Amino acid sequence: MEIDPDRLAARERYRLLIGCIVPRPIALVSTISPEGRTNLAPFSFFNGVGSDPLTVLFCPANKPDGSEKDTLRNAKPVSEGGTGQFVVNASVESYAREIAASAEELSYGESEFELTGLATAPSLRIRPPRLARAPWAFECETLQVLRTNPGHALGGNIVLGRVVHIHIDDALVDSRLVVDPAKLAAVGRLGGISYALTRQRYDMPPGRDALTRPPPDWPTP
Ligand SMILES: Cc1cc2nc3c(=O)[nH]c(=O)nc-3n(C[C@H](O)[C@H](O)[C@H](O)COP(=O)(O)O)c2cc1C
């Protein structure tokens, strides 16, 4: 099948986007409104950008009425009416239900921390709290918001942030700061309402050395 994306409905494009680009890491983003109300929501259009400086991005799309999601309202720069700050909290198995529940569309100012019962812990460098249970959390200052279709339904927004502080559970890392993926037990998002676990893995060296290896002996626990 060959598809011209411009001939699809936006919803169909969305279904293909989230079904093809898998698995996706999930940023559980905590923010605070300028009035001081906390907010928590998951975003799987999320990734690291670079390590010098340490930068991340996530993408809160516009709502069906073209308005901005609460997280974007809060995280956008002060010059645009937000606080210019957000925390990316880890998404892991032990609170998988709460991650999905925090996608509930509450009215602006109502907190998904209260809905899910997840506790906050204070951040060190910024105002939005982090998720107390998160095995890692990155405190971020918003560098820029890039809008691909401002004011339109499902238009994309890229929030670029600089990580100004890192919280990480000592038990997750060795002395070189290599993270143990089995201990982290991260979850990722697939299409529809499906998720992926990260407990099954295989190791492969990068570059031509990979071709000398036997085919992956999956799954490696
Ligand atoms: C696992 C998961 C990942 C999601 N990823 C995104 C995403 O990348 N972008 C987006 O706009 N919405 C995403 N959503 C939907 C938002 O979380 C949802 O619209 C949420 O209500 C937004 O909250 P807010 O208005 O408090 O910011 C995702 C939902 C789930 C359950």
mmCIF file of C-alpha atoms in Angstrom, residues 61-184:
data_model
loop_
_atom_site.group_PDB
_atom_site.id
_atom_site.type_symbol
_atom_site.label_atom_id
_atom_site.label_comp_id
_atom_site.label_asym_id
_atom_site.label_seq_id
_atom_site.Cartn_x
_atom_site.Cartn_y
_atom_site.Cartn_z
ATOM 1 C CA ALA A 61 -0.103 18.239 20.577
ATOM 2 C CA ASN A 62 -2.935 20.772 20.503
ATOM 3 C CA LYS A 63 -6.329 19.650 21.809
ATOM 4 C CA PRO A 64 -9.140 18.946 19.288
ATOM 5 C CA ASP A 65 -10.331 22.563 19.718
ATOM 6 C CA GLY A 66 -6.841 23.826 18.820
ATOM 7 C CA SER A 67 -5.995 24.991 22.344
ATOM 8 C CA GLU A 68 -2.860 24.021 24.263
ATOM 9 C CA LYS A 69 -2.736 21.122 26.705
ATOM 10 C CA ASP A 70 -2.225 22.061 30.357
ATOM 11 C CA THR A 71 1.383 20.843 30.335
ATOM 12 C CA LEU A 72 2.258 23.188 27.466
ATOM 13 C CA ARG A 73 0.423 26.095 29.099
ATOM 14 C CA ASN A 74 2.566 25.560 32.197
ATOM 15 C CA ALA A 75 5.921 24.644 30.624
ATOM 16 C CA LYS A 76 6.087 27.324 27.934
ATOM 17 C CA PRO A 77 8.469 30.209 28.594
ATOM 18 C CA VAL A 78 7.531 32.987 31.018
ATOM 19 C CA SER A 79 7.497 35.387 28.046
ATOM 20 C CA GLU A 80 4.603 33.286 26.611
ATOM 21 C CA GLY A 81 2.638 33.100 29.894
ATOM 22 C CA GLY A 82 4.004 29.837 31.330
ATOM 23 C CA THR A 83 6.537 29.093 34.055
ATOM 24 C CA GLY A 84 9.325 27.932 31.722
ATOM 25 C CA GLN A 85 9.958 24.821 33.801
ATOM 26 C CA PHE A 86 9.056 21.107 33.851
ATOM 27 C CA VAL A 87 10.204 17.791 35.289
ATOM 28 C CA VAL A 88 10.522 14.614 33.220
ATOM 29 C CA ASN A 89 9.875 11.665 35.538
ATOM 30 C CA ALA A 90 10.695 8.062 34.632
ATOM 31 C CA SER A 91 7.900 5.753 33.446
ATOM 32 C CA VAL A 92 8.333 2.335 35.048
ATOM 33 C CA GLU A 93 6.351 -0.839 35.705
ATOM 34 C CA SER A 94 5.606 -0.213 39.379
ATOM 35 C CA TYR A 95 3.208 2.655 38.617
ATOM 36 C CA ALA A 96 2.129 1.676 35.083
ATOM 37 C CA ARG A 97 -1.580 2.184 35.864
ATOM 38 C CA GLU A 98 -1.019 5.667 37.240
ATOM 39 C CA ILE A 99 0.968 6.661 34.125
ATOM 40 C CA ALA A 100 -2.035 5.883 31.921
ATOM 41 C CA ALA A 101 -4.466 7.406 34.438
ATOM 42 C CA SER A 102 -2.574 10.691 34.416
ATOM 43 C CA ALA A 103 -3.645 11.118 30.775
ATOM 44 C CA GLU A 104 -7.141 11.919 32.087
ATOM 45 C CA GLU A 105 -8.242 15.238 30.585
ATOM 46 C CA LEU A 106 -8.899 17.231 33.762
ATOM 47 C CA SER A 107 -9.869 20.894 33.758
ATOM 48 C CA TYR A 108 -6.966 23.330 33.883
ATOM 49 C CA GLY A 109 -5.833 23.641 37.491
ATOM 50 C CA GLU A 110 -7.075 20.187 38.564
ATOM 51 C CA SER A 111 -4.157 17.934 39.480
ATOM 52 C CA GLU A 112 -3.507 14.439 38.153
ATOM 53 C CA PHE A 113 -1.360 13.928 41.268
ATOM 54 C CA GLU A 114 -4.604 14.025 43.268
ATOM 55 C CA LEU A 115 -6.465 11.832 40.756
ATOM 56 C CA THR A 116 -3.804 9.108 40.783
ATOM 57 C CA GLY A 117 -2.750 9.368 44.424
ATOM 58 C CA LEU A 118 0.888 9.742 43.342
ATOM 59 C CA ALA A 119 2.915 11.789 45.832
ATOM 60 C CA THR A 120 5.089 14.745 44.916
ATOM 61 C CA ALA A 121 8.577 15.550 46.179
ATOM 62 C CA PRO A 122 10.142 18.991 45.934
ATOM 63 C CA SER A 123 12.500 19.737 43.073
ATOM 64 C CA LEU A 124 15.825 21.329 43.929
ATOM 65 C CA ARG A 125 16.337 23.889 41.137
ATOM 66 C CA ILE A 126 12.818 24.567 39.800
ATOM 67 C CA ARG A 127 9.265 25.087 41.116
ATOM 68 C CA PRO A 128 7.347 22.132 39.606
ATOM 69 C CA PRO A 129 7.570 19.141 41.963
ATOM 70 C CA ARG A 130 8.879 15.764 40.871
ATOM 71 C CA LEU A 131 7.182 12.419 41.331
ATOM 72 C CA ALA A 132 8.374 11.030 44.663
ATOM 73 C CA ARG A 133 8.340 7.393 43.443
ATOM 74 C CA ALA A 134 10.229 8.043 40.211
ATOM 75 C CA PRO A 135 13.593 6.226 40.146
ATOM 76 C CA TRP A 136 14.925 9.096 38.053
ATOM 77 C CA ALA A 137 13.702 12.614 37.381
ATOM 78 C CA PHE A 138 15.176 15.399 35.270
ATOM 79 C CA GLU A 139 14.477 18.981 36.336
ATOM 80 C CA CYS A 140 14.288 21.083 33.143
ATOM 81 C CA GLU A 141 14.181 24.718 32.100
ATOM 82 C CA THR A 142 12.353 25.346 28.839
ATOM 83 C CA LEU A 143 14.624 26.660 26.110
ATOM 84 C CA GLN A 144 12.066 27.011 23.326
ATOM 85 C CA VAL A 145 8.667 25.853 22.044
ATOM 86 C CA LEU A 146 8.422 25.150 18.310
ATOM 87 C CA ARG A 147 4.810 25.102 17.029
ATOM 88 C CA THR A 148 4.084 23.249 13.749
ATOM 89 C CA ASN A 149 0.426 24.347 13.406
ATOM 90 C CA PRO A 150 -0.472 26.868 16.116
ATOM 91 C CA GLY A 151 -4.138 27.113 17.055
ATOM 92 C CA HIS A 152 -5.167 24.070 14.971
ATOM 93 C CA ALA A 153 -6.520 20.725 16.154
ATOM 94 C CA LEU A 154 -3.748 18.162 16.765
ATOM 95 C CA GLY A 155 -1.057 20.627 15.652
ATOM 96 C CA GLY A 156 2.320 19.657 17.043
ATOM 97 C CA ASN A 157 4.431 21.502 19.596
ATOM 98 C CA ILE A 158 8.031 20.662 20.437
ATOM 99 C CA VAL A 159 9.098 21.659 23.939
ATOM 100 C CA LEU A 160 12.881 21.792 24.142
ATOM 101 C CA GLY A 161 14.322 21.810 27.635
ATOM 102 C CA ARG A 162 17.701 21.975 29.308
ATOM 103 C CA VAL A 163 18.199 19.556 32.195
ATOM 104 C CA VAL A 164 19.398 21.577 35.180
ATOM 105 C CA HIS A 165 19.271 18.846 37.827
ATOM 106 C CA ILE A 166 19.141 15.038 37.871
ATOM 107 C CA HIS A 167 17.664 12.831 40.591
ATOM 108 C CA ILE A 168 18.534 9.144 40.296
ATOM 109 C CA ASP A 169 18.141 6.207 42.646
ATOM 110 C CA ASP A 170 21.647 5.112 43.762
ATOM 111 C CA ALA A 171 20.683 1.459 43.248
ATOM 112 C CA LEU A 172 20.077 2.035 39.519
ATOM 113 C CA VAL A 173 23.617 3.022 38.534
ATOM 114 C CA ASP A 174 27.161 1.738 38.921
ATOM 115 C CA SER A 175 30.199 3.899 39.701
ATOM 116 C CA ARG A 176 30.421 4.941 35.993
ATOM 117 C CA LEU A 177 26.724 6.000 35.971
ATOM 118 C CA VAL A 178 25.743 3.089 33.707
ATOM 119 C CA VAL A 179 22.030 2.463 34.324
ATOM 120 C CA ASP A 180 20.898 -1.127 34.963
ATOM 121 C CA PRO A 181 17.886 -1.570 32.644
ATOM 122 C CA ALA A 182 16.571 -4.563 34.598
ATOM 123 C CA LYS A 183 16.403 -2.541 37.792
ATOM 124 C CA LEU A 184 14.881 0.435 35.990
#
